[in-house]
């Protein structure tokens, strides 16, 4: 079983490991693309004004340009610890037991705009790049850069895949919708009993699902088994159609 997460714009600074090793990241077939993109981001960061414009940074985000300038020299940490924000806060990685953290390390992938698909255990630096950043110039999108090789790597995987990426990041490496691939929608129940989709807060629901899977500690093979496991810990979750799972939550 693999869980695929989106990244987050916000990231923890620092790290306790040495500098970035692109060849040491998961999916080594992506190394040449990583090298090309890291070099492009480094080059862009030499012009702070242009980098601020391209990355759509605010006046108080100049530190993001410095992060990109130091990609190859700054300290690294596991990707699952690098990202912060609603989804990652809901996972609560640092609060999990050692065995639960190992489970996530072995079964979780993260779709980075800069490094492509990486393992949760891969050591990466802090950086700033979004799926729609025009870092490669006119007509050269990150989607075009990553699409073929990332899709090939993901489609070669076997077993159950829970794809929790947002649309923009899923477009960097689409997966063929075979029986063992699931996406998740998060709904909330209004006082009148009707359901409505959550937008920003769906990240919290997705994080809670990932945390529950880590705590269950079982690598599920079939969607029905995963749903049964999540129901056993109190989540209101169901399969609603081919490749689709739905979580209903009353909390925002």
PDB file of C-alpha atoms in Angstrom:
ATOM      1  CA  UNK A   1       0.000   0.000   0.000  1.00  0.00           C
ATOM      2  CA  UNK A   2       1.136   3.538  -0.810  1.00  0.00           C
ATOM      3  CA  UNK A   3      -0.293   6.882   0.280  1.00  0.00           C
ATOM      4  CA  UNK A   4       0.523   9.860  -1.961  1.00  0.00           C
ATOM      5  CA  UNK A   5       0.392  13.298  -0.337  1.00  0.00           C
ATOM      6  CA  UNK A   6       0.575  16.798  -1.768  1.00  0.00           C
ATOM      7  CA  UNK A   7       3.348  19.037  -0.440  1.00  0.00           C
ATOM      8  CA  UNK A   8       2.778  22.276   1.441  1.00  0.00           C
ATOM      9  CA  UNK A   9       3.814  25.846   0.681  1.00  0.00           C
ATOM     10  CA  UNK A  10       4.976  26.174   4.310  1.00  0.00           C
ATOM     11  CA  UNK A  11       8.024  24.285   5.457  1.00  0.00           C
ATOM     12  CA  UNK A  12      10.135  23.883   8.567  1.00  0.00           C
ATOM     13  CA  UNK A  13      13.547  25.551   8.385  1.00  0.00           C
ATOM     14  CA  UNK A  14      16.850  23.868   9.130  1.00  0.00           C
ATOM     15  CA  UNK A  15      17.524  20.164   9.467  1.00  0.00           C
ATOM     16  CA  UNK A  16      19.856  17.713  11.147  1.00  0.00           C
ATOM     17  CA  UNK A  17      21.169  15.869   8.106  1.00  0.00           C
ATOM     18  CA  UNK A  18      23.748  16.862   5.525  1.00  0.00           C
ATOM     19  CA  UNK A  19      23.156  18.603   2.203  1.00  0.00           C
ATOM     20  CA  UNK A  20      20.884  17.417  -0.575  1.00  0.00           C
ATOM     21  CA  UNK A  21      21.779  14.272  -2.520  1.00  0.00           C
ATOM     22  CA  UNK A  22      19.567  14.121  -5.592  1.00  0.00           C
ATOM     23  CA  UNK A  23      20.845  10.668  -6.507  1.00  0.00           C
ATOM     24  CA  UNK A  24      19.830   9.417  -3.066  1.00  0.00           C
ATOM     25  CA  UNK A  25      16.145  10.242  -3.455  1.00  0.00           C
ATOM     26  CA  UNK A  26      13.535   7.600  -4.253  1.00  0.00           C
ATOM     27  CA  UNK A  27      12.731   6.993  -7.931  1.00  0.00           C
ATOM     28  CA  UNK A  28      16.251   7.506  -9.298  1.00  0.00           C
ATOM     29  CA  UNK A  29      14.845   7.597 -12.840  1.00  0.00           C
ATOM     30  CA  UNK A  30      13.809  11.176 -11.993  1.00  0.00           C
ATOM     31  CA  UNK A  31      17.348  12.318 -11.112  1.00  0.00           C
ATOM     32  CA  UNK A  32      18.110  14.050 -14.411  1.00  0.00           C
ATOM     33  CA  UNK A  33      14.868  16.061 -14.235  1.00  0.00           C
ATOM     34  CA  UNK A  34      15.639  16.988 -10.633  1.00  0.00           C
ATOM     35  CA  UNK A  35      19.112  18.185 -11.608  1.00  0.00           C
ATOM     36  CA  UNK A  36      17.693  20.319 -14.413  1.00  0.00           C
ATOM     37  CA  UNK A  37      15.012  21.888 -12.230  1.00  0.00           C
ATOM     38  CA  UNK A  38      17.241  22.538  -9.213  1.00  0.00           C
ATOM     39  CA  UNK A  39      19.712  24.295 -11.500  1.00  0.00           C
ATOM     40  CA  UNK A  40      16.884  26.418 -12.948  1.00  0.00           C
ATOM     41  CA  UNK A  41      15.639  27.399  -9.497  1.00  0.00           C
ATOM     42  CA  UNK A  42      19.169  28.261  -8.353  1.00  0.00           C
ATOM     43  CA  UNK A  43      19.701  30.430 -11.411  1.00  0.00           C
ATOM     44  CA  UNK A  44      16.409  32.229 -10.886  1.00  0.00           C
ATOM     45  CA  UNK A  45      17.255  32.888  -7.227  1.00  0.00           C
ATOM     46  CA  UNK A  46      20.325  34.903  -8.227  1.00  0.00           C
ATOM     47  CA  UNK A  47      17.950  37.701  -9.249  1.00  0.00           C
ATOM     48  CA  UNK A  48      15.898  38.325  -6.119  1.00  0.00           C
ATOM     49  CA  UNK A  49      13.477  40.686  -7.818  1.00  0.00           C
ATOM     50  CA  UNK A  50      12.741  38.308 -10.671  1.00  0.00           C
ATOM     51  CA  UNK A  51      12.469  35.327  -8.314  1.00  0.00           C
ATOM     52  CA  UNK A  52       9.982  37.234  -6.181  1.00  0.00           C
ATOM     53  CA  UNK A  53       7.877  37.927  -9.257  1.00  0.00           C
ATOM     54  CA  UNK A  54       8.012  34.406 -10.704  1.00  0.00           C
ATOM     55  CA  UNK A  55       7.320  32.707  -7.384  1.00  0.00           C
ATOM     56  CA  UNK A  56       4.575  35.231  -6.562  1.00  0.00           C
ATOM     57  CA  UNK A  57       6.066  36.102  -3.202  1.00  0.00           C
ATOM     58  CA  UNK A  58       4.941  38.878  -0.898  1.00  0.00           C
ATOM     59  CA  UNK A  59       7.180  41.639   0.481  1.00  0.00           C
ATOM     60  CA  UNK A  60       7.840  39.661   3.676  1.00  0.00           C
ATOM     61  CA  UNK A  61       8.859  36.444   1.906  1.00  0.00           C
ATOM     62  CA  UNK A  62      12.363  37.335   0.761  1.00  0.00           C
ATOM     63  CA  UNK A  63      13.685  34.439   2.838  1.00  0.00           C
ATOM     64  CA  UNK A  64      12.126  32.035   0.351  1.00  0.00           C
ATOM     65  CA  UNK A  65      14.517  33.264  -2.339  1.00  0.00           C
ATOM     66  CA  UNK A  66      17.457  32.637  -0.020  1.00  0.00           C
ATOM     67  CA  UNK A  67      16.197  29.106   0.616  1.00  0.00           C
ATOM     68  CA  UNK A  68      16.230  28.427  -3.120  1.00  0.00           C
ATOM     69  CA  UNK A  69      19.700  29.911  -3.428  1.00  0.00           C
ATOM     70  CA  UNK A  70      21.003  27.412  -0.853  1.00  0.00           C
ATOM     71  CA  UNK A  71      19.292  24.235  -2.093  1.00  0.00           C
ATOM     72  CA  UNK A  72      22.530  22.261  -2.432  1.00  0.00           C
ATOM     73  CA  UNK A  73      24.182  23.438   0.776  1.00  0.00           C
ATOM     74  CA  UNK A  74      21.466  23.781   3.411  1.00  0.00           C
ATOM     75  CA  UNK A  75      20.682  21.030   5.912  1.00  0.00           C
ATOM     76  CA  UNK A  76      18.016  18.482   5.094  1.00  0.00           C
ATOM     77  CA  UNK A  77      15.377  16.506   6.961  1.00  0.00           C
ATOM     78  CA  UNK A  78      12.870  13.776   6.031  1.00  0.00           C
ATOM     79  CA  UNK A  79      10.190  15.119   3.706  1.00  0.00           C
ATOM     80  CA  UNK A  80       7.389  14.064   6.063  1.00  0.00           C
ATOM     81  CA  UNK A  81       8.900  16.358   8.693  1.00  0.00           C
ATOM     82  CA  UNK A  82       9.765  19.207   6.345  1.00  0.00           C
ATOM     83  CA  UNK A  83       6.211  20.137   5.361  1.00  0.00           C
ATOM     84  CA  UNK A  84       3.790  21.904   7.684  1.00  0.00           C
ATOM     85  CA  UNK A  85       0.224  23.196   7.367  1.00  0.00           C
ATOM     86  CA  UNK A  86      -3.276  21.848   7.910  1.00  0.00           C
ATOM     87  CA  UNK A  87      -2.782  18.386   6.396  1.00  0.00           C
ATOM     88  CA  UNK A  88       0.576  17.710   8.026  1.00  0.00           C
ATOM     89  CA  UNK A  89      -0.569  19.110  11.376  1.00  0.00           C
ATOM     90  CA  UNK A  90      -3.505  16.683  11.284  1.00  0.00           C
ATOM     91  CA  UNK A  91      -1.142  13.782  10.621  1.00  0.00           C
ATOM     92  CA  UNK A  92       0.858  14.855  13.671  1.00  0.00           C
ATOM     93  CA  UNK A  93       3.933  12.867  12.646  1.00  0.00           C
ATOM     94  CA  UNK A  94       6.045  13.901  15.648  1.00  0.00           C
ATOM     95  CA  UNK A  95       3.315  12.749  18.036  1.00  0.00           C
ATOM     96  CA  UNK A  96       3.037   9.252  16.591  1.00  0.00           C
ATOM     97  CA  UNK A  97       4.669   6.213  18.155  1.00  0.00           C
ATOM     98  CA  UNK A  98       7.940   5.006  16.640  1.00  0.00           C
ATOM     99  CA  UNK A  99       6.279   2.110  14.836  1.00  0.00           C
ATOM    100  CA  UNK A 100       3.630   4.414  13.389  1.00  0.00           C
ATOM    101  CA  UNK A 101       6.295   6.787  12.095  1.00  0.00           C
ATOM    102  CA  UNK A 102       8.137   3.864  10.501  1.00  0.00           C
ATOM    103  CA  UNK A 103       4.905   2.795   8.820  1.00  0.00           C
ATOM    104  CA  UNK A 104       4.435   6.229   7.279  1.00  0.00           C
ATOM    105  CA  UNK A 105       8.055   6.307   6.198  1.00  0.00           C
ATOM    106  CA  UNK A 106       7.661   3.009   4.389  1.00  0.00           C
ATOM    107  CA  UNK A 107       4.230   3.623   2.853  1.00  0.00           C
ATOM    108  CA  UNK A 108       4.020   7.362   2.099  1.00  0.00           C
ATOM    109  CA  UNK A 109       5.084   9.336  -0.962  1.00  0.00           C
ATOM    110  CA  UNK A 110       4.952  13.110  -1.441  1.00  0.00           C
ATOM    111  CA  UNK A 111       4.544  14.936  -4.759  1.00  0.00           C
ATOM    112  CA  UNK A 112       7.002  17.821  -4.753  1.00  0.00           C
ATOM    113  CA  UNK A 113       7.043  20.432  -7.501  1.00  0.00           C
ATOM    114  CA  UNK A 114      10.844  20.613  -7.221  1.00  0.00           C
ATOM    115  CA  UNK A 115      11.877  17.002  -6.589  1.00  0.00           C
ATOM    116  CA  UNK A 116       9.013  15.113  -8.177  1.00  0.00           C
ATOM    117  CA  UNK A 117       7.635  12.128  -6.302  1.00  0.00           C
ATOM    118  CA  UNK A 118       9.725  11.388  -3.197  1.00  0.00           C
ATOM    119  CA  UNK A 119       9.534   9.039  -0.258  1.00  0.00           C
ATOM    120  CA  UNK A 120       8.447  10.422   3.104  1.00  0.00           C
ATOM    121  CA  UNK A 121      11.884   9.301   4.342  1.00  0.00           C
ATOM    122  CA  UNK A 122      13.849  11.177   1.671  1.00  0.00           C
ATOM    123  CA  UNK A 123      15.950  14.026   3.046  1.00  0.00           C
ATOM    124  CA  UNK A 124      15.182  17.344   1.358  1.00  0.00           C
ATOM    125  CA  UNK A 125      15.982  21.006   2.075  1.00  0.00           C
ATOM    126  CA  UNK A 126      13.468  23.809   2.574  1.00  0.00           C
ATOM    127  CA  UNK A 127      12.518  25.375  -0.764  1.00  0.00           C
ATOM    128  CA  UNK A 128       9.846  27.402  -2.500  1.00  0.00           C
ATOM    129  CA  UNK A 129       8.240  26.159  -5.711  1.00  0.00           C
ATOM    130  CA  UNK A 130       4.611  25.464  -6.597  1.00  0.00           C
ATOM    131  CA  UNK A 131       3.134  23.219  -9.275  1.00  0.00           C
ATOM    132  CA  UNK A 132       2.275  26.276 -11.389  1.00  0.00           C
ATOM    133  CA  UNK A 133       5.482  28.269 -10.882  1.00  0.00           C
ATOM    134  CA  UNK A 134       6.779  29.557 -14.255  1.00  0.00           C
ATOM    135  CA  UNK A 135      10.386  28.880 -13.331  1.00  0.00           C
ATOM    136  CA  UNK A 136      11.286  27.352 -16.716  1.00  0.00           C
ATOM    137  CA  UNK A 137      10.104  30.227 -18.863  1.00  0.00           C
ATOM    138  CA  UNK A 138       7.247  30.701 -21.285  1.00  0.00           C
ATOM    139  CA  UNK A 139       5.693  27.480 -22.570  1.00  0.00           C
ATOM    140  CA  UNK A 140       7.815  25.200 -20.362  1.00  0.00           C
ATOM    141  CA  UNK A 141       5.540  24.206 -17.493  1.00  0.00           C
ATOM    142  CA  UNK A 142       6.338  21.912 -14.602  1.00  0.00           C
ATOM    143  CA  UNK A 143       3.467  19.714 -15.749  1.00  0.00           C
ATOM    144  CA  UNK A 144       5.233  19.132 -19.075  1.00  0.00           C
ATOM    145  CA  UNK A 145       8.529  18.517 -17.310  1.00  0.00           C
ATOM    146  CA  UNK A 146       7.275  15.947 -14.792  1.00  0.00           C
ATOM    147  CA  UNK A 147       4.244  14.383 -16.451  1.00  0.00           C
ATOM    148  CA  UNK A 148       5.651  11.466 -18.444  1.00  0.00           C
ATOM    149  CA  UNK A 149       8.373  10.191 -16.116  1.00  0.00           C
ATOM    150  CA  UNK A 150       6.341  10.632 -12.926  1.00  0.00           C
ATOM    151  CA  UNK A 151       3.290   8.891 -14.376  1.00  0.00           C
ATOM    152  CA  UNK A 152       5.499   6.045 -15.561  1.00  0.00           C
ATOM    153  CA  UNK A 153       7.015   5.621 -12.094  1.00  0.00           C
ATOM    154  CA  UNK A 154       3.647   5.697 -10.329  1.00  0.00           C
ATOM    155  CA  UNK A 155       1.884   3.417 -12.789  1.00  0.00           C
ATOM    156  CA  UNK A 156       4.638   0.839 -12.333  1.00  0.00           C
ATOM    157  CA  UNK A 157       3.729   0.459  -8.658  1.00  0.00           C
ATOM    158  CA  UNK A 158       1.538  -2.432  -7.573  1.00  0.00           C
ATOM    159  CA  UNK A 159      -0.846  -2.724  -4.664  1.00  0.00           C
ATOM    160  CA  UNK A 160      -3.361  -0.299  -3.226  1.00  0.00           C
ATOM    161  CA  UNK A 161      -2.666   3.418  -3.778  1.00  0.00           C
ATOM    162  CA  UNK A 162      -4.481   6.168  -1.854  1.00  0.00           C
ATOM    163  CA  UNK A 163      -3.933   9.327  -3.881  1.00  0.00           C
ATOM    164  CA  UNK A 164      -4.549  12.390  -1.705  1.00  0.00           C
ATOM    165  CA  UNK A 165      -2.915  14.956  -4.006  1.00  0.00           C
ATOM    166  CA  UNK A 166      -4.736  18.126  -4.953  1.00  0.00           C
ATOM    167  CA  UNK A 167      -5.552  18.597  -8.627  1.00  0.00           C
ATOM    168  CA  UNK A 168      -2.523  20.691  -9.567  1.00  0.00           C
ATOM    169  CA  UNK A 169      -0.079  18.225  -8.039  1.00  0.00           C
ATOM    170  CA  UNK A 170      -1.912  15.165  -9.383  1.00  0.00           C
ATOM    171  CA  UNK A 171      -1.464  16.689 -12.849  1.00  0.00           C
ATOM    172  CA  UNK A 172       2.325  16.486 -12.406  1.00  0.00           C
ATOM    173  CA  UNK A 173       2.026  12.695 -12.478  1.00  0.00           C
ATOM    174  CA  UNK A 174      -1.425  11.253 -13.213  1.00  0.00           C
ATOM    175  CA  UNK A 175      -2.122   7.650 -12.249  1.00  0.00           C
ATOM    176  CA  UNK A 176      -4.170   5.286 -14.380  1.00  0.00           C
ATOM    177  CA  UNK A 177      -7.406   4.682 -12.520  1.00  0.00           C
ATOM    178  CA  UNK A 178      -7.183   0.931 -12.010  1.00  0.00           C
ATOM    179  CA  UNK A 179      -9.190  -0.866  -9.322  1.00  0.00           C
ATOM    180  CA  UNK A 180      -6.545  -0.434  -6.622  1.00  0.00           C
ATOM    181  CA  UNK A 181      -6.281   3.366  -6.888  1.00  0.00           C
ATOM    182  CA  UNK A 182      -8.437   5.494  -4.584  1.00  0.00           C
ATOM    183  CA  UNK A 183      -9.030   9.220  -4.218  1.00  0.00           C
ATOM    184  CA  UNK A 184     -10.718  10.798  -1.206  1.00  0.00           C
ATOM    185  CA  UNK A 185     -13.329  13.534  -0.930  1.00  0.00           C
ATOM    186  CA  UNK A 186     -14.093  15.107   2.440  1.00  0.00           C
ATOM    187  CA  UNK A 187     -17.638  16.217   3.229  1.00  0.00           C
ATOM    188  CA  UNK A 188     -19.222  17.883   6.229  1.00  0.00           C
ATOM    189  CA  UNK A 189     -22.761  17.345   7.490  1.00  0.00           C
ATOM    190  CA  UNK A 190     -24.894  20.438   8.020  1.00  0.00           C
ATOM    191  CA  UNK A 191     -27.466  20.709  10.819  1.00  0.00           C
ATOM    192  CA  UNK A 192     -30.238  19.735   8.388  1.00  0.00           C
ATOM    193  CA  UNK A 193     -28.362  16.547   7.513  1.00  0.00           C
ATOM    194  CA  UNK A 194     -27.262  17.648   4.050  1.00  0.00           C
ATOM    195  CA  UNK A 195     -23.673  17.157   2.929  1.00  0.00           C
ATOM    196  CA  UNK A 196     -21.358  19.708   1.389  1.00  0.00           C
ATOM    197  CA  UNK A 197     -17.805  19.438   0.162  1.00  0.00           C
ATOM    198  CA  UNK A 198     -15.049  21.086   2.148  1.00  0.00           C
ATOM    199  CA  UNK A 199     -12.392  23.146   0.412  1.00  0.00           C
ATOM    200  CA  UNK A 200      -9.425  24.282   2.529  1.00  0.00           C
ATOM    201  CA  UNK A 201     -10.493  22.145   5.482  1.00  0.00           C
ATOM    202  CA  UNK A 202     -10.559  18.938   3.458  1.00  0.00           C
ATOM    203  CA  UNK A 203      -6.827  18.840   4.191  1.00  0.00           C
ATOM    204  CA  UNK A 204      -7.582  18.260   7.865  1.00  0.00           C
ATOM    205  CA  UNK A 205      -9.813  15.307   7.037  1.00  0.00           C
ATOM    206  CA  UNK A 206      -7.199  13.799   4.762  1.00  0.00           C
ATOM    207  CA  UNK A 207      -4.569  14.212   7.447  1.00  0.00           C
ATOM    208  CA  UNK A 208      -6.797  12.452   9.973  1.00  0.00           C
ATOM    209  CA  UNK A 209      -7.226   9.534   7.578  1.00  0.00           C
ATOM    210  CA  UNK A 210      -3.459   9.221   7.127  1.00  0.00           C
ATOM    211  CA  UNK A 211      -2.907   9.382  10.881  1.00  0.00           C
ATOM    212  CA  UNK A 212      -5.511   6.645  11.425  1.00  0.00           C
ATOM    213  CA  UNK A 213      -3.892   4.412   8.799  1.00  0.00           C
ATOM    214  CA  UNK A 214      -0.518   4.834  10.519  1.00  0.00           C
ATOM    215  CA  UNK A 215      -2.053   3.945  13.868  1.00  0.00           C
ATOM    216  CA  UNK A 216      -3.771   0.894  12.405  1.00  0.00           C
ATOM    217  CA  UNK A 217      -0.385  -0.122  11.004  1.00  0.00           C
ATOM    218  CA  UNK A 218      -1.722  -2.420   8.300  1.00  0.00           C
ATOM    219  CA  UNK A 219      -0.758  -2.307   4.640  1.00  0.00           C
ATOM    220  CA  UNK A 220      -4.137  -2.847   3.036  1.00  0.00           C
ATOM    221  CA  UNK A 221      -4.477  -4.602  -0.308  1.00  0.00           C
ATOM    222  CA  UNK A 222      -8.084  -3.841  -1.196  1.00  0.00           C
ATOM    223  CA  UNK A 223     -10.259  -0.704  -0.884  1.00  0.00           C
ATOM    224  CA  UNK A 224     -12.920  -2.526   1.119  1.00  0.00           C
ATOM    225  CA  UNK A 225     -10.337  -3.630   3.688  1.00  0.00           C
ATOM    226  CA  UNK A 226      -9.092  -0.066   4.067  1.00  0.00           C
ATOM    227  CA  UNK A 227     -12.620   1.257   4.607  1.00  0.00           C
ATOM    228  CA  UNK A 228     -13.349  -1.428   7.195  1.00  0.00           C
ATOM    229  CA  UNK A 229     -10.153  -0.557   9.048  1.00  0.00           C
ATOM    230  CA  UNK A 230     -10.934   3.167   9.114  1.00  0.00           C
ATOM    231  CA  UNK A 231     -14.483   2.500  10.260  1.00  0.00           C
ATOM    232  CA  UNK A 232     -13.112   0.416  13.128  1.00  0.00           C
ATOM    233  CA  UNK A 233     -11.482   3.554  14.573  1.00  0.00           C
ATOM    234  CA  UNK A 234     -14.642   5.621  14.279  1.00  0.00           C
ATOM    235  CA  UNK A 235     -14.308   7.352  10.919  1.00  0.00           C
ATOM    236  CA  UNK A 236     -17.470   7.729   8.824  1.00  0.00           C
ATOM    237  CA  UNK A 237     -16.068   6.646   5.505  1.00  0.00           C
ATOM    238  CA  UNK A 238     -17.322   4.728   2.502  1.00  0.00           C
ATOM    239  CA  UNK A 239     -16.643   3.834  -1.111  1.00  0.00           C
ATOM    240  CA  UNK A 240     -18.906   5.973  -3.285  1.00  0.00           C
ATOM    241  CA  UNK A 241     -17.920   4.844  -6.775  1.00  0.00           C
ATOM    242  CA  UNK A 242     -15.054   3.519  -8.858  1.00  0.00           C
ATOM    243  CA  UNK A 243     -11.782   4.831  -7.407  1.00  0.00           C
ATOM    244  CA  UNK A 244     -13.675   7.108  -4.995  1.00  0.00           C
ATOM    245  CA  UNK A 245     -13.790   7.129  -1.206  1.00  0.00           C
ATOM    246  CA  UNK A 246     -15.694   9.657   0.912  1.00  0.00           C
ATOM    247  CA  UNK A 247     -15.103  10.831   4.470  1.00  0.00           C
ATOM    248  CA  UNK A 248     -17.868  12.630   6.358  1.00  0.00           C
ATOM    249  CA  UNK A 249     -16.761  14.822   9.236  1.00  0.00           C
ATOM    250  CA  UNK A 250     -18.682  17.124  11.556  1.00  0.00           C
ATOM    251  CA  UNK A 251     -15.589  19.064  12.597  1.00  0.00           C
ATOM    252  CA  UNK A 252     -13.766  21.803  10.694  1.00  0.00           C
TER     253      UNK A 252
END
